[in-house]
């Protein structure tokens, strides 16, 4: 089985992390291993990378793909919400850089049995780690209409959240919510059809349900804190996000660690912020060039933010 996932902002990540021969990296979202492979190549001959992923299928496939790098590549199954502990246990304390490339991979989206996509029929699952958590079908079996509408509104920015939530739960109670295709149809009908729209009317619903099932916003802040505490002083943390709420969270966490100088009543100033201190590599997030955006539609919404941990903390 080969990977179909195309890594986004590859050159920009290597540039932001300033990858050096012999350096050590942690990739908290290994996926198809494209970024990790580039890190291994750029840190040759003896650089090392630890890849973490919560998806056992991705890990198995990518271990095979990265076999040529021998013991320069290591991997561990786990959630980057526990990045600090996972990396330290694997002997990767104080790496030169950490990368998080958030969300799902094309491999996950394109596998109908994983239940991520409205483009195929599959079970209502959507768990990135099928060995843990609650599948979408079980989550939907319990959820209240108001809570469902809230998820669609908050994480999907879905303007018709209430109408869609009601339709989904009616379909559930009627026993017709049998899979991803049925769910997509229910959403499409609830909003009155496609109306010539370019994107499928269930896109936002699927995205927000995936974020709820995988508790993506909850683990993001602990993953970011873990990365900042793990990386060595002078090392860098790069994060690619695809969702405005994720990008906002990344920006806010980085800002808190960047801190600010506060003027004191008695004169002078004092730095206030969260430890460890960082500096932002570029104020605006880096986005894909036009060529990459044309070649890879996923790249269109990708935003890269990178900070460097300061030597003095
Ligand atoms: C966008 S893909 C990464 C692609 C990768 N950078 C590449 O070049 O192939 C995201 C991957 O991160 C994993 N993932 C998402 N959230 C995670 C989390 N909280 N902990 C661990 N892995 C996670 C997903 O299972 C998926 O394989």
GROMACS .gro file of C-alpha atoms and ligand atoms in nm:
model
  340
    1UNK     CA    1   0.000   0.000   0.000
    2UNK     CA    2   0.148   0.336  -0.101
    3UNK     CA    3   0.065   0.682   0.020
    4UNK     CA    4  -0.134   0.923  -0.195
    5UNK     CA    5  -0.095   1.217   0.040
    6UNK     CA    6   0.088   1.518  -0.104
    7UNK     CA    7   0.272   1.713   0.164
    8UNK     CA    8   0.192   2.083   0.171
    9UNK     CA    9   0.435   2.374   0.211
   10UNK     CA   10   0.729   2.134   0.204
   11UNK     CA   11   0.998   2.385   0.106
   12UNK     CA   12   0.860   2.643   0.346
   13UNK     CA   13   0.874   2.395   0.637
   14UNK     CA   14   1.237   2.302   0.562
   15UNK     CA   15   1.323   2.669   0.536
   16UNK     CA   16   1.142   2.772   0.857
   17UNK     CA   17   1.297   2.485   1.053
   18UNK     CA   18   1.638   2.570   0.904
   19UNK     CA   19   1.713   2.199   0.873
   20UNK     CA   20   2.080   2.111   0.927
   21UNK     CA   21   2.284   1.793   0.874
   22UNK     CA   22   2.284   1.583   1.189
   23UNK     CA   23   1.990   1.763   1.346
   24UNK     CA   24   1.702   1.592   1.529
   25UNK     CA   25   1.331   1.645   1.464
   26UNK     CA   26   0.991   1.534   1.591
   27UNK     CA   27   0.706   1.514   1.342
   28UNK     CA   28   0.389   1.496   1.552
   29UNK     CA   29   0.168   1.418   1.251
   30UNK     CA   30   0.364   1.164   1.051
   31UNK     CA   31   0.078   1.075   0.809
   32UNK     CA   32   0.219   0.959   0.474
   33UNK     CA   33   0.568   1.060   0.585
   34UNK     CA   34   0.633   1.320   0.314
   35UNK     CA   35   0.753   1.589   0.554
   36UNK     CA   36   0.953   1.339   0.757
   37UNK     CA   37   1.124   1.205   0.446
   38UNK     CA   38   1.220   1.560   0.346
   39UNK     CA   39   1.354   1.622   0.699
   40UNK     CA   40   1.557   1.300   0.684
   41UNK     CA   41   1.700   1.390   0.345
   42UNK     CA   42   1.786   1.746   0.447
   43UNK     CA   43   1.946   1.633   0.775
   44UNK     CA   44   2.160   1.360   0.610
   45UNK     CA   45   2.389   1.189   0.675
   46UNK     CA   46   2.304   1.135   1.042
   47UNK     CA   47   2.002   1.350   1.132
   48UNK     CA   48   1.715   1.167   1.304
   49UNK     CA   49   1.338   1.202   1.304
   50UNK     CA   50   1.072   1.067   1.538
   51UNK     CA   51   0.732   1.035   1.370
   52UNK     CA   52   0.416   1.025   1.581
   53UNK     CA   53   0.069   0.942   1.451
   54UNK     CA   54  -0.248   0.830   1.619
   55UNK     CA   55  -0.354   0.634   1.312
   56UNK     CA   56  -0.211   0.279   1.326
   57UNK     CA   57  -0.273   0.226   0.951
   58UNK     CA   58  -0.075   0.537   0.860
   59UNK     CA   59   0.209   0.427   1.087
   60UNK     CA   60   0.230   0.082   0.937
   61UNK     CA   61   0.234   0.214   0.581
   62UNK     CA   62   0.480   0.492   0.651
   63UNK     CA   63   0.721   0.269   0.845
   64UNK     CA   64   0.753   0.066   0.528
   65UNK     CA   65   0.795   0.378   0.314
   66UNK     CA   66   1.073   0.515   0.537
   67UNK     CA   67   1.257   0.184   0.585
   68UNK     CA   68   1.546   0.295   0.360
   69UNK     CA   69   1.643   0.548   0.629
   70UNK     CA   70   1.713   0.268   0.880
   71UNK     CA   71   1.739   0.375   1.242
   72UNK     CA   72   1.757   0.742   1.150
   73UNK     CA   73   1.376   0.717   1.153
   74UNK     CA   74   1.175   0.606   1.455
   75UNK     CA   75   0.801   0.605   1.505
   76UNK     CA   76   0.553   0.583   1.784
   77UNK     CA   77   0.178   0.536   1.796
   78UNK     CA   78   0.013   0.808   2.000
   79UNK     CA   79  -0.168   1.138   2.017
   80UNK     CA   80   0.033   1.459   1.988
   81UNK     CA   81  -0.171   1.587   2.281
   82UNK     CA   82   0.095   1.385   2.473
   83UNK     CA   83   0.384   1.499   2.253
   84UNK     CA   84   0.618   1.591   2.535
   85UNK     CA   85   0.591   1.253   2.711
   86UNK     CA   86   0.589   1.047   2.389
   87UNK     CA   87   0.900   1.216   2.254
   88UNK     CA   88   1.091   1.203   2.583
   89UNK     CA   89   1.007   0.834   2.630
   90UNK     CA   90   1.142   0.767   2.280
   91UNK     CA   91   1.465   0.948   2.369
   92UNK     CA   92   1.390   1.260   2.163
   93UNK     CA   93   1.426   1.524   2.434
   94UNK     CA   94   1.527   1.872   2.314
   95UNK     CA   95   1.508   1.818   1.938
   96UNK     CA   96   1.612   2.094   1.696
   97UNK     CA   97   1.261   2.122   1.561
   98UNK     CA   98   0.903   2.002   1.590
   99UNK     CA   99   0.646   1.991   1.311
  100UNK     CA  100   0.267   1.960   1.332
  101UNK     CA  101   0.071   1.932   1.006
  102UNK     CA  102  -0.285   1.927   1.136
  103UNK     CA  103  -0.600   1.748   1.024
  104UNK     CA  104  -0.660   1.442   0.812
  105UNK     CA  105  -0.449   1.299   0.531
  106UNK     CA  106  -0.567   1.221   0.180
  107UNK     CA  107  -0.501   0.856   0.264
  108UNK     CA  108  -0.760   0.875   0.541
  109UNK     CA  109  -1.008   1.074   0.331
  110UNK     CA  110  -0.977   0.838   0.036
  111UNK     CA  111  -1.034   0.519   0.235
  112UNK     CA  112  -1.415   0.471   0.241
  113UNK     CA  113  -1.407   0.231   0.540
  114UNK     CA  114  -1.268   0.509   0.761
  115UNK     CA  115  -1.588   0.707   0.713
  116UNK     CA  116  -1.430   1.051   0.664
  117UNK     CA  117  -1.569   1.137   0.325
  118UNK     CA  118  -1.903   1.213   0.167
  119UNK     CA  119  -1.756   1.114  -0.168
  120UNK     CA  120  -1.791   0.742  -0.089
  121UNK     CA  121  -2.025   0.535   0.120
  122UNK     CA  122  -1.866   0.414   0.441
  123UNK     CA  123  -1.944   0.358   0.809
  124UNK     CA  124  -2.006   0.660   1.031
  125UNK     CA  125  -1.671   0.638   1.207
  126UNK     CA  126  -1.422   0.926   1.142
  127UNK     CA  127  -1.181   0.826   1.418
  128UNK     CA  128  -0.818   0.885   1.327
  129UNK     CA  129  -0.736   0.626   1.591
  130UNK     CA  130  -0.992   0.344   1.550
  131UNK     CA  131  -0.861   0.183   1.871
  132UNK     CA  132  -0.974   0.469   2.091
  133UNK     CA  133  -1.254   0.717   2.137
  134UNK     CA  134  -1.609   0.706   2.010
  135UNK     CA  135  -1.710   0.644   1.648
  136UNK     CA  136  -1.934   0.902   1.484
  137UNK     CA  137  -2.233   0.662   1.486
  138UNK     CA  138  -2.205   0.622   1.865
  139UNK     CA  139  -2.148   0.995   1.912
  140UNK     CA  140  -2.458   1.074   1.705
  141UNK     CA  141  -2.662   0.814   1.897
  142UNK     CA  142  -2.615   1.015   2.217
  143UNK     CA  143  -2.590   1.377   2.108
  144UNK     CA  144  -2.858   1.637   2.182
  145UNK     CA  145  -2.985   1.855   1.897
  146UNK     CA  146  -2.854   2.177   2.051
  147UNK     CA  147  -2.507   2.031   2.108
  148UNK     CA  148  -2.494   1.901   1.750
  149UNK     CA  149  -2.601   2.239   1.614
  150UNK     CA  150  -2.331   2.402   1.827
  151UNK     CA  151  -2.062   2.176   1.681
  152UNK     CA  152  -2.175   2.253   1.325
  153UNK     CA  153  -2.186   2.624   1.397
  154UNK     CA  154  -1.861   2.652   1.588
  155UNK     CA  155  -1.631   2.421   1.396
  156UNK     CA  156  -1.801   2.418   1.056
  157UNK     CA  157  -1.909   2.785   1.062
  158UNK     CA  158  -2.225   2.636   0.916
  159UNK     CA  159  -2.495   2.903   0.891
  160UNK     CA  160  -2.774   2.645   0.867
  161UNK     CA  161  -2.650   2.454   1.170
  162UNK     CA  162  -2.987   2.421   1.346
  163UNK     CA  163  -3.173   2.305   1.041
  164UNK     CA  164  -2.903   2.048   0.960
  165UNK     CA  165  -2.882   1.926   1.320
  166UNK     CA  166  -3.258   1.869   1.329
  167UNK     CA  167  -3.253   1.682   0.997
  168UNK     CA  168  -2.962   1.459   1.107
  169UNK     CA  169  -3.132   1.361   1.431
  170UNK     CA  170  -3.465   1.297   1.258
  171UNK     CA  171  -3.283   1.068   1.014
  172UNK     CA  172  -3.108   0.899   1.306
  173UNK     CA  173  -3.437   0.839   1.487
  174UNK     CA  174  -3.597   0.706   1.167
  175UNK     CA  175  -3.307   0.458   1.136
  176UNK     CA  176  -3.198   0.580   0.792
  177UNK     CA  177  -2.859   0.722   0.890
  178UNK     CA  178  -2.678   0.411   0.772
  179UNK     CA  179  -2.349   0.557   0.648
  180UNK     CA  180  -2.162   0.855   0.509
  181UNK     CA  181  -2.363   0.864   0.187
  182UNK     CA  182  -2.693   0.877   0.378
  183UNK     CA  183  -2.553   1.151   0.603
  184UNK     CA  184  -2.442   1.357   0.303
  185UNK     CA  185  -2.786   1.319   0.146
  186UNK     CA  186  -2.965   1.425   0.463
  187UNK     CA  187  -2.752   1.741   0.480
  188UNK     CA  188  -2.802   1.814   0.111
  189UNK     CA  189  -3.180   1.784   0.146
  190UNK     CA  190  -3.186   1.990   0.466
  191UNK     CA  191  -3.025   2.287   0.291
  192UNK     CA  192  -3.246   2.255  -0.016
  193UNK     CA  193  -3.005   2.083  -0.256
  194UNK     CA  194  -2.678   2.183  -0.416
  195UNK     CA  195  -2.799   2.506  -0.577
  196UNK     CA  196  -2.508   2.490  -0.822
  197UNK     CA  197  -2.249   2.528  -0.543
  198UNK     CA  198  -1.895   2.418  -0.625
  199UNK     CA  199  -1.840   2.250  -0.292
  200UNK     CA  200  -2.070   1.980  -0.158
  201UNK     CA  201  -2.324   2.119   0.094
  202UNK     CA  202  -2.212   1.856   0.348
  203UNK     CA  203  -1.847   1.969   0.346
  204UNK     CA  204  -1.869   2.184   0.658
  205UNK     CA  205  -2.083   1.929   0.842
  206UNK     CA  206  -1.833   1.651   0.777
  207UNK     CA  207  -1.541   1.871   0.880
  208UNK     CA  208  -1.699   1.977   1.207
  209UNK     CA  209  -1.812   1.624   1.298
  210UNK     CA  210  -1.458   1.498   1.234
  211UNK     CA  211  -1.322   1.769   1.464
  212UNK     CA  212  -1.570   1.669   1.735
  213UNK     CA  213  -1.509   1.293   1.709
  214UNK     CA  214  -1.131   1.341   1.729
  215UNK     CA  215  -1.149   1.623   1.986
  216UNK     CA  216  -0.911   1.810   1.760
  217UNK     CA  217  -0.931   2.152   1.925
  218UNK     CA  218  -0.883   2.001   2.272
  219UNK     CA  219  -0.556   1.826   2.186
  220UNK     CA  220  -0.418   2.114   1.982
  221UNK     CA  221  -0.330   2.341   2.273
  222UNK     CA  222  -0.164   2.063   2.474
  223UNK     CA  223   0.027   1.957   2.161
  224UNK     CA  224   0.150   2.312   2.106
  225UNK     CA  225   0.255   2.353   2.469
  226UNK     CA  226   0.427   2.014   2.455
  227UNK     CA  227   0.618   2.112   2.141
  228UNK     CA  228   0.736   2.443   2.288
  229UNK     CA  229   0.855   2.275   2.608
  230UNK     CA  230   1.017   1.986   2.421
  231UNK     CA  231   1.220   2.174   2.162
  232UNK     CA  232   1.571   2.280   2.262
  233UNK     CA  233   1.647   2.648   2.328
  234UNK     CA  234   1.717   2.794   1.984
  235UNK     CA  235   1.505   2.519   1.823
  236UNK     CA  236   1.193   2.581   1.618
  237UNK     CA  237   0.829   2.473   1.616
  238UNK     CA  238   0.637   2.483   1.287
  239UNK     CA  239   0.262   2.428   1.259
  240UNK     CA  240   0.049   2.395   0.946
  241UNK     CA  241  -0.324   2.444   0.995
  242UNK     CA  242  -0.616   2.427   0.755
  243UNK     CA  243  -0.896   2.576   0.961
  244UNK     CA  244  -0.937   2.933   1.080
  245UNK     CA  245  -1.006   2.828   1.440
  246UNK     CA  246  -0.693   2.612   1.446
  247UNK     CA  247  -0.485   2.894   1.303
  248UNK     CA  248  -0.625   3.132   1.564
  249UNK     CA  249  -0.535   2.890   1.843
  250UNK     CA  250  -0.181   2.848   1.708
  251UNK     CA  251  -0.142   3.225   1.679
  252UNK     CA  252  -0.272   3.285   2.031
  253UNK     CA  253  -0.054   3.020   2.197
  254UNK     CA  254   0.256   3.149   2.014
  255UNK     CA  255   0.167   3.509   2.111
  256UNK     CA  256   0.139   3.418   2.478
  257UNK     CA  257   0.489   3.268   2.465
  258UNK     CA  258   0.621   3.566   2.272
  259UNK     CA  259   0.491   3.783   2.556
  260UNK     CA  260   0.539   4.160   2.573
  261UNK     CA  261   0.735   4.426   2.753
  262UNK     CA  262   0.519   4.600   3.015
  263UNK     CA  263   0.623   4.947   3.138
  264UNK     CA  264   0.673   4.967   3.512
  265UNK     CA  265   0.548   5.250   3.732
  266UNK     CA  266   0.896   5.295   3.883
  267UNK     CA  267   1.053   5.310   3.536
  268UNK     CA  268   1.193   5.046   3.307
  269UNK     CA  269   0.996   4.750   3.184
  270UNK     CA  270   0.934   4.384   3.253
  271UNK     CA  271   0.860   4.099   3.014
  272UNK     CA  272   0.528   3.926   3.069
  273UNK     CA  273   0.422   3.606   2.902
  274UNK     CA  274   0.424   3.227   2.917
  275UNK     CA  275   0.746   3.027   2.948
  276UNK     CA  276   0.933   2.921   2.746
  277UNK     CA  277   0.985   3.243   2.553
  278UNK     CA  278   0.977   3.236   2.175
  279UNK     CA  279   1.021   3.470   1.883
  280UNK     CA  280   0.791   3.461   1.583
  281UNK     CA  281   0.974   3.382   1.260
  282UNK     CA  282   0.721   3.569   1.044
  283UNK     CA  283   0.428   3.772   1.164
  284UNK     CA  284   0.197   3.661   0.884
  285UNK     CA  285   0.146   3.290   0.822
  286UNK     CA  286   0.317   3.151   0.514
  287UNK     CA  287   0.079   3.027   0.247
  288UNK     CA  288   0.130   2.807  -0.056
  289UNK     CA  289   0.253   2.961  -0.384
  290UNK     CA  290   0.009   2.970  -0.672
  291UNK     CA  291   0.167   2.668  -0.840
  292UNK     CA  292   0.121   2.451  -0.530
  293UNK     CA  293  -0.234   2.580  -0.485
  294UNK     CA  294  -0.316   2.482  -0.843
  295UNK     CA  295  -0.158   2.137  -0.809
  296UNK     CA  296  -0.298   2.052  -0.467
  297UNK     CA  297  -0.638   2.193  -0.364
  298UNK     CA  298  -0.562   2.103   0.003
  299UNK     CA  299  -0.281   2.358  -0.006
  300UNK     CA  300  -0.522   2.646  -0.067
  301UNK     CA  301  -0.623   2.678   0.297
  302UNK     CA  302  -0.287   2.581   0.450
  303UNK     CA  303  -0.118   2.830   0.684
  304UNK     CA  304   0.228   2.782   0.831
  305UNK     CA  305   0.331   2.953   1.154
  306UNK     CA  306   0.675   2.903   1.306
  307UNK     CA  307   0.843   3.019   1.624
  308UNK     CA  308   1.193   2.985   1.763
  309UNK     CA  309   1.241   2.908   2.130
  310UNK     CA  310   1.473   3.162   2.282
  311UNK     CA  311   1.798   3.065   2.450
  312UNK     CA  312   1.715   3.249   2.771
  313UNK     CA  313   1.413   3.124   2.958
  314LIG     C1  314  -0.222   1.617   0.727
  314LIG     S1  315  -0.170   1.459   0.774
  314LIG     C2  316   0.004   1.473   0.784
  314LIG     C3  317   0.073   1.448   0.655
  314LIG     C4  318   0.224   1.445   0.663
  314LIG     N1  319   0.280   1.570   0.709
  314LIG     C5  320   0.284   1.406   0.530
  314LIG     O1  321   0.368   1.480   0.477
  314LIG     O2  322   0.248   1.299   0.477
  314LIG     C6  323  -0.214   1.454   0.940
  314LIG     C7  324  -0.178   1.323   1.011
  314LIG     O3  325  -0.175   1.354   1.148
  314LIG     C8  326  -0.244   1.257   1.221
  314LIG     N2  327  -0.299   1.325   1.337
  314LIG     C9  328  -0.394   1.420   1.339
  314LIG     N3  329  -0.418   1.459   1.465
  314LIG    C10  330  -0.333   1.387   1.544
  314LIG    C11  331  -0.309   1.383   1.683
  314LIG     N4  332  -0.378   1.459   1.768
  314LIG     N5  333  -0.213   1.300   1.728
  314LIG    C12  334  -0.142   1.222   1.643
  314LIG     N6  335  -0.162   1.219   1.511
  314LIG    C13  336  -0.256   1.302   1.462
  314LIG    C14  337  -0.347   1.201   1.127
  314LIG     O4  338  -0.380   1.069   1.164
  314LIG    C15  339  -0.279   1.211   0.992
  314LIG     O5  340  -0.213   1.092   0.960
   0.00000   0.00000   0.00000
